[in-house]
Coordinates of C-alpha atoms in Angstrom, one line a residue:
M22 CA 103.3 104.0 70.3
K23 CA 106.5 102.4 71.3
R24 CA 108.4 105.6 71.2
R25 CA 105.9 107.3 73.2
I26 CA 106.1 104.6 76.0
I27 CA 109.8 104.8 76.0
A28 CA 109.6 108.6 76.4
V29 CA 107.4 108.1 79.4
L30 CA 109.7 105.7 81.0
A31 CA 112.7 108.0 80.5
A32 CA 111.0 111.0 81.7
A33 CA 109.5 109.5 84.9
S34 CA 112.5 110.2 87.0
V35 CA 112.1 111.0 90.8
L36 CA 114.4 112.1 93.6
G37 CA 115.9 108.6 93.9
L38 CA 119.3 108.2 95.8
S39 CA 120.9 104.9 94.9
A40 CA 123.4 105.4 97.6
C41 CA 120.9 105.4 100.2
G42 CA 119.6 101.9 99.7
S43 CA 118.7 99.4 96.8
G44 CA 115.9 97.1 95.7
S45 CA 113.5 96.4 92.9
P46 CA 109.7 96.4 92.6
S47 CA 107.7 93.2 93.3
S48 CA 106.4 91.5 90.2
T49 CA 103.1 90.8 91.9
G50 CA 100.5 93.4 91.6
G51 CA 96.9 94.2 92.7
A52 CA 95.4 94.0 96.2
T53 CA 95.1 90.4 97.3
T54 CA 93.9 88.7 100.5
G55 CA 97.0 88.3 102.7
G56 CA 97.6 87.2 106.2
A57 CA 95.4 87.5 109.2
T58 CA 95.5 89.3 112.5
G59 CA 93.3 87.0 114.8
S60 CA 90.3 86.1 112.6
T61 CA 90.4 89.5 110.6
A62 CA 92.0 88.9 107.1
L63 CA 94.2 91.9 105.9
T64 CA 94.2 93.1 102.3
K65 CA 97.7 93.0 100.8
V66 CA 98.7 96.3 99.3
S67 CA 102.0 96.7 97.3
V68 CA 103.6 100.3 97.5
G69 CA 106.6 101.3 95.6
V70 CA 108.9 103.7 97.4
I71 CA 112.4 105.2 97.1
P72 CA 114.8 104.7 100.1
I73 CA 115.0 108.4 101.0
V74 CA 114.0 110.5 104.1
D75 CA 110.8 111.6 102.4
C76 CA 109.3 108.1 102.7
A77 CA 109.7 107.9 106.4
P78 CA 106.0 108.4 107.1
I79 CA 104.8 105.2 105.4
Y80 CA 107.4 103.1 107.3
L81 CA 106.3 104.8 110.6
G82 CA 102.6 104.4 109.8
D83 CA 103.2 100.7 109.2
K84 CA 105.1 100.3 112.4
Q85 CA 102.3 102.1 114.3
G86 CA 99.7 99.8 112.9
F87 CA 97.8 102.7 111.0
F88 CA 97.4 100.5 107.9
K89 CA 96.3 97.4 109.8
E90 CA 93.6 99.5 111.5
E91 CA 92.2 100.1 108.0
G92 CA 92.4 96.2 107.2
L93 CA 95.6 96.7 105.0
Q94 CA 98.8 94.7 105.0
L95 CA 101.6 96.7 103.4
D96 CA 104.1 95.2 101.0
I97 CA 106.6 98.0 100.7
Q98 CA 108.9 97.6 97.8
T99 CA 111.9 99.8 97.2
A100 CA 113.4 100.9 93.9
T101 CA 116.7 102.8 93.5
G102 CA 115.1 105.4 91.3
G103 CA 112.1 106.6 89.3
A104 CA 112.6 104.4 86.3
A105 CA 110.7 101.6 87.9
I106 CA 108.1 103.7 89.9
V107 CA 105.6 104.9 87.2
P108 CA 105.9 101.8 85.0
G109 CA 105.3 99.8 88.1
V110 CA 102.1 101.4 88.9
V111 CA 100.9 101.3 85.2
S112 CA 101.7 97.5 85.0
G113 CA 100.1 96.8 88.2
S114 CA 103.2 95.8 90.1
F115 CA 102.5 98.4 92.5
D116 CA 99.0 99.4 93.8
F117 CA 100.4 102.8 94.8
A118 CA 103.8 104.4 94.6
F119 CA 105.8 107.5 95.8
S120 CA 107.0 110.1 93.3
N121 CA 107.9 113.7 93.1
L122 CA 105.2 115.9 91.5
I123 CA 107.0 116.7 88.3
S124 CA 107.5 113.0 87.5
V125 CA 103.7 112.3 87.7
M126 CA 103.0 115.6 85.8
V127 CA 105.3 114.4 83.0
A128 CA 103.6 110.9 83.0
K129 CA 100.1 112.6 82.8
D130 CA 101.4 114.8 80.1
K131 CA 102.5 111.7 78.0
G132 CA 99.0 110.3 78.3
L133 CA 99.1 108.0 81.4
D134 CA 96.0 108.4 83.5
L135 CA 97.6 108.9 87.0
K136 CA 96.6 110.8 90.2
F137 CA 97.8 111.5 93.6
V138 CA 95.9 110.0 96.6
A139 CA 98.1 111.4 99.4
N140 CA 100.7 114.0 100.1
G141 CA 104.3 112.8 100.7
A142 CA 106.8 115.5 101.6
S143 CA 106.9 119.3 101.4
T144 CA 109.4 122.1 101.7
T145 CA 110.1 123.4 105.2
G146 CA 109.5 126.9 104.0
E147 CA 112.6 128.2 105.6
K148 CA 115.4 129.6 103.5
G149 CA 118.8 128.1 104.3
K150 CA 117.0 125.3 106.3
D151 CA 115.3 123.3 103.8
I152 CA 115.9 119.6 102.5
G153 CA 117.4 120.9 99.3
G154 CA 119.5 123.9 98.1
V155 CA 121.8 125.1 95.4
V156 CA 125.4 125.2 96.8
V157 CA 128.4 127.1 95.6
P158 CA 132.0 126.4 96.9
A159 CA 133.8 128.8 99.2
G160 CA 135.2 132.1 97.3
S161 CA 132.6 131.7 94.5
S162 CA 131.5 134.8 92.7
I163 CA 127.8 133.5 92.7
Q164 CA 126.1 135.3 95.3
S165 CA 122.4 134.9 94.3
P166 CA 120.2 132.9 92.1
K167 CA 120.6 135.4 89.1
D168 CA 124.5 134.9 89.1
L169 CA 123.8 131.2 88.1
A170 CA 123.0 132.5 84.6
G171 CA 125.7 131.3 82.2
K172 CA 127.1 128.9 84.8
T173 CA 127.1 125.0 85.0
V174 CA 124.7 123.6 87.6
S175 CA 124.3 120.0 88.6
V176 CA 120.9 118.3 89.2
N177 CA 120.2 114.6 89.7
N178 CA 117.9 114.5 86.7
L179 CA 117.4 116.7 83.8
S180 CA 113.9 118.0 82.9
N181 CA 112.6 117.5 86.4
I182 CA 111.9 119.2 89.6
G183 CA 115.5 120.4 90.2
D184 CA 116.2 122.3 87.0
T185 CA 112.6 123.4 86.8
T186 CA 112.6 125.2 90.3
I187 CA 116.0 126.5 89.7
K188 CA 115.1 128.2 86.3
S189 CA 112.2 129.7 88.0
V190 CA 114.1 131.3 90.8
V191 CA 116.9 132.5 88.5
E192 CA 114.4 134.3 86.4
K193 CA 112.5 135.6 89.5
D194 CA 115.9 137.1 90.7
G195 CA 116.5 138.7 87.2
G196 CA 118.7 136.2 85.6
D197 CA 118.4 134.4 82.2
P198 CA 117.2 130.9 83.0
K199 CA 117.9 129.7 79.4
S200 CA 121.6 130.4 79.8
V201 CA 122.1 128.0 82.9
K202 CA 123.8 124.8 81.7
F203 CA 122.5 121.8 83.7
V204 CA 124.4 118.5 83.9
E205 CA 123.4 115.3 85.6
V206 CA 125.3 114.4 88.8
A207 CA 123.8 111.9 91.5
F208 CA 123.4 113.7 94.8
P209 CA 126.0 111.5 96.7
D210 CA 128.6 112.8 94.1
A211 CA 127.5 116.3 94.0
P212 CA 129.7 117.7 97.0
A213 CA 132.8 116.2 95.2
A214 CA 131.9 117.6 91.9
L215 CA 131.6 120.9 93.6
A216 CA 134.9 120.7 95.4
N217 CA 136.7 119.6 92.3
K218 CA 135.2 122.5 90.3
Q219 CA 133.5 120.2 87.8
V220 CA 130.4 122.4 88.2
D221 CA 130.0 125.9 89.4
A222 CA 127.0 125.1 91.5
A223 CA 125.3 122.0 92.7
W224 CA 121.7 121.2 93.6
I225 CA 121.9 118.9 96.5
L226 CA 119.2 117.2 98.9
E227 CA 119.8 116.1 102.4
P228 CA 121.7 114.2 103.8
F229 CA 124.3 115.4 101.2
L230 CA 123.3 119.0 101.6
S231 CA 124.5 119.3 105.1
K232 CA 127.9 117.6 104.2
A233 CA 128.4 120.0 101.3
V234 CA 127.8 123.1 103.7
A235 CA 130.0 121.5 106.4
D236 CA 132.8 121.2 103.8
G237 CA 132.7 125.0 103.1
G238 CA 129.9 125.4 100.6
T239 CA 127.3 128.2 100.8
I240 CA 123.7 127.9 99.9
V241 CA 122.7 130.6 97.3
S242 CA 119.2 129.4 96.8
S243 CA 116.7 127.1 98.7
N244 CA 115.0 126.6 95.4
F245 CA 111.9 125.0 96.7
V246 CA 111.3 127.8 99.1
D247 CA 112.2 130.4 96.7
M248 CA 109.7 129.1 94.3
S249 CA 107.0 128.8 96.9
P250 CA 107.4 128.5 100.7
E251 CA 104.3 126.2 100.4
L252 CA 105.7 123.9 97.7
D253 CA 104.7 120.2 98.0
I254 CA 107.5 118.1 96.6
A255 CA 106.2 114.5 96.3
G256 CA 103.2 112.3 97.1
Y257 CA 101.7 108.9 96.7
F258 CA 99.9 108.3 93.4
T259 CA 98.0 105.4 91.5
K260 CA 96.1 104.8 88.3
A261 CA 92.7 106.5 87.8
D262 CA 91.3 103.1 87.3
T263 CA 92.3 102.0 90.7
I264 CA 90.7 105.0 92.3
K265 CA 87.5 104.3 90.5
G266 CA 87.4 100.5 90.5
K267 CA 88.8 100.0 94.0
A268 CA 87.5 103.1 95.6
E269 CA 87.2 101.6 99.2
L270 CA 90.9 100.3 99.0
T271 CA 92.0 103.8 97.9
Q272 CA 90.2 105.5 100.7
K273 CA 91.7 103.2 103.3
F274 CA 95.1 103.6 102.0
T275 CA 94.6 107.4 102.0
R276 CA 93.3 107.7 105.5
A277 CA 96.1 105.6 106.8
M278 CA 98.7 107.5 104.9
N279 CA 97.4 110.8 106.1
K280 CA 97.6 109.6 109.7
S281 CA 101.1 108.6 109.0
L282 CA 102.0 111.9 107.7
E283 CA 100.6 113.7 110.8
Y284 CA 102.4 111.2 113.1
A285 CA 105.7 111.8 111.3
Q286 CA 105.4 115.5 111.6
A287 CA 104.7 115.2 115.3
H288 CA 107.5 112.8 116.0
P289 CA 110.8 114.0 114.2
Q290 CA 113.2 111.8 116.3
E291 CA 111.1 108.9 115.3
V292 CA 111.6 109.8 111.8
R293 CA 115.3 110.0 112.1
D294 CA 115.4 106.7 113.8
I295 CA 113.3 104.8 111.2
V296 CA 115.2 106.2 108.3
G297 CA 118.2 104.2 109.7
T298 CA 116.2 101.0 109.3
Y299 CA 115.7 101.3 105.4
T300 CA 118.8 103.6 104.3
K301 CA 122.4 103.5 104.9
I302 CA 122.3 107.0 106.4
D303 CA 124.4 106.8 109.7
E304 CA 123.1 108.1 113.1
P305 CA 125.3 111.3 113.3
T306 CA 124.1 112.3 109.8
R307 CA 120.5 111.5 110.5
A308 CA 120.8 113.6 113.8
K309 CA 122.0 116.7 111.9
M310 CA 120.0 116.6 108.5
V311 CA 116.9 118.9 107.8
L312 CA 113.7 116.9 107.7
P313 CA 110.8 117.6 105.2
H314 CA 107.7 119.0 106.3
Y315 CA 105.0 116.3 106.3
R316 CA 101.4 117.4 106.0
V317 CA 98.1 116.0 104.7
E318 CA 96.8 118.8 102.3
F319 CA 98.3 119.7 99.0
N320 CA 98.8 123.4 98.3
K321 CA 97.0 123.9 95.0
D322 CA 98.5 127.4 94.4
A323 CA 102.0 126.1 94.8
F324 CA 101.2 123.2 92.6
K325 CA 100.0 125.6 89.9
T326 CA 103.3 127.6 90.3
L327 CA 105.3 124.4 89.8
G328 CA 103.1 123.1 86.9
D329 CA 103.2 126.6 85.1
A330 CA 107.0 126.7 85.3
A331 CA 107.3 123.1 84.0
A332 CA 105.2 124.1 81.0
K333 CA 107.0 127.5 80.5
Y334 CA 110.5 125.8 80.4
G335 CA 109.6 122.9 78.2
T336 CA 109.4 120.0 80.8
L337 CA 105.7 119.7 80.0
T338 CA 103.7 120.4 76.7
K339 CA 101.1 122.2 78.8
A340 CA 100.4 123.2 82.3
P341 CA 98.6 120.5 84.3
S342 CA 95.2 121.0 86.1
A343 CA 95.3 120.5 89.9
G344 CA 91.8 119.0 89.6
D345 CA 93.2 116.2 87.3
L346 CA 96.1 115.2 89.4
L347 CA 95.4 116.1 93.1
P348 CA 93.0 114.3 95.5

């Protein structure tokens, strides 16, 4: 059992960017009665997030009062990466938390009963104008995904959403996904690794993607879009026990989160502004970076495509069921 739990913790990595901020999850868990607005008591809800652009909607929703309208007082706790996110929910340190889809699929595959309650961020669906992409340096012989076969490609975490989607698009383009050598390089370090020829190609997310392109790099695959132009990348999840035992709390959080997603999608400048309050991304960079698409509904077909690929390439022991993991 000990080995199994360790495996879960090791596998539960998400798109965490330590250069964008820092923090640690709260040691207090569960919804408790918090402060009050007037005579109305608010229920305190702890939410684990990562300081990246994808999490802007929850900050905006908190600022706009959407959670207070539901009687909730958010306690947003930041973590530098995924190692603390899933265990934080399992232990009760977080009532809800943010993670990419593969990480929660992996945790579920390892026996943890988790489920998404709200969407988080999705691909823009536009090739060359997405929040992530596989970049090669100027003059590279790599012209398309199939050319990545036999090459060294950096991702921020192995056996996660990056290498899973890249293997899929390489195979779709006629290349051999098994021959791609993946190495771990943090997103902030990826442009330098590419420039110094430590890797043949690098999978990079915004805001570092824009920098790599500005430095002369070329996007050879918008891997999220190439897998599915409707791909959902991340969402907010909790334990199945919370959904069953605290149904009203879950419904309130979901309603407020959905309203926050809709607001963020309709107000991109406010997204760029609020990102500056919880990350170290400067204003000129925020002004140029591509934003995720924020939407309420998960796309079940795209979810199946991602889950099937994760099982095919060995990230999961079996393909997950959308009904088991999605709202």
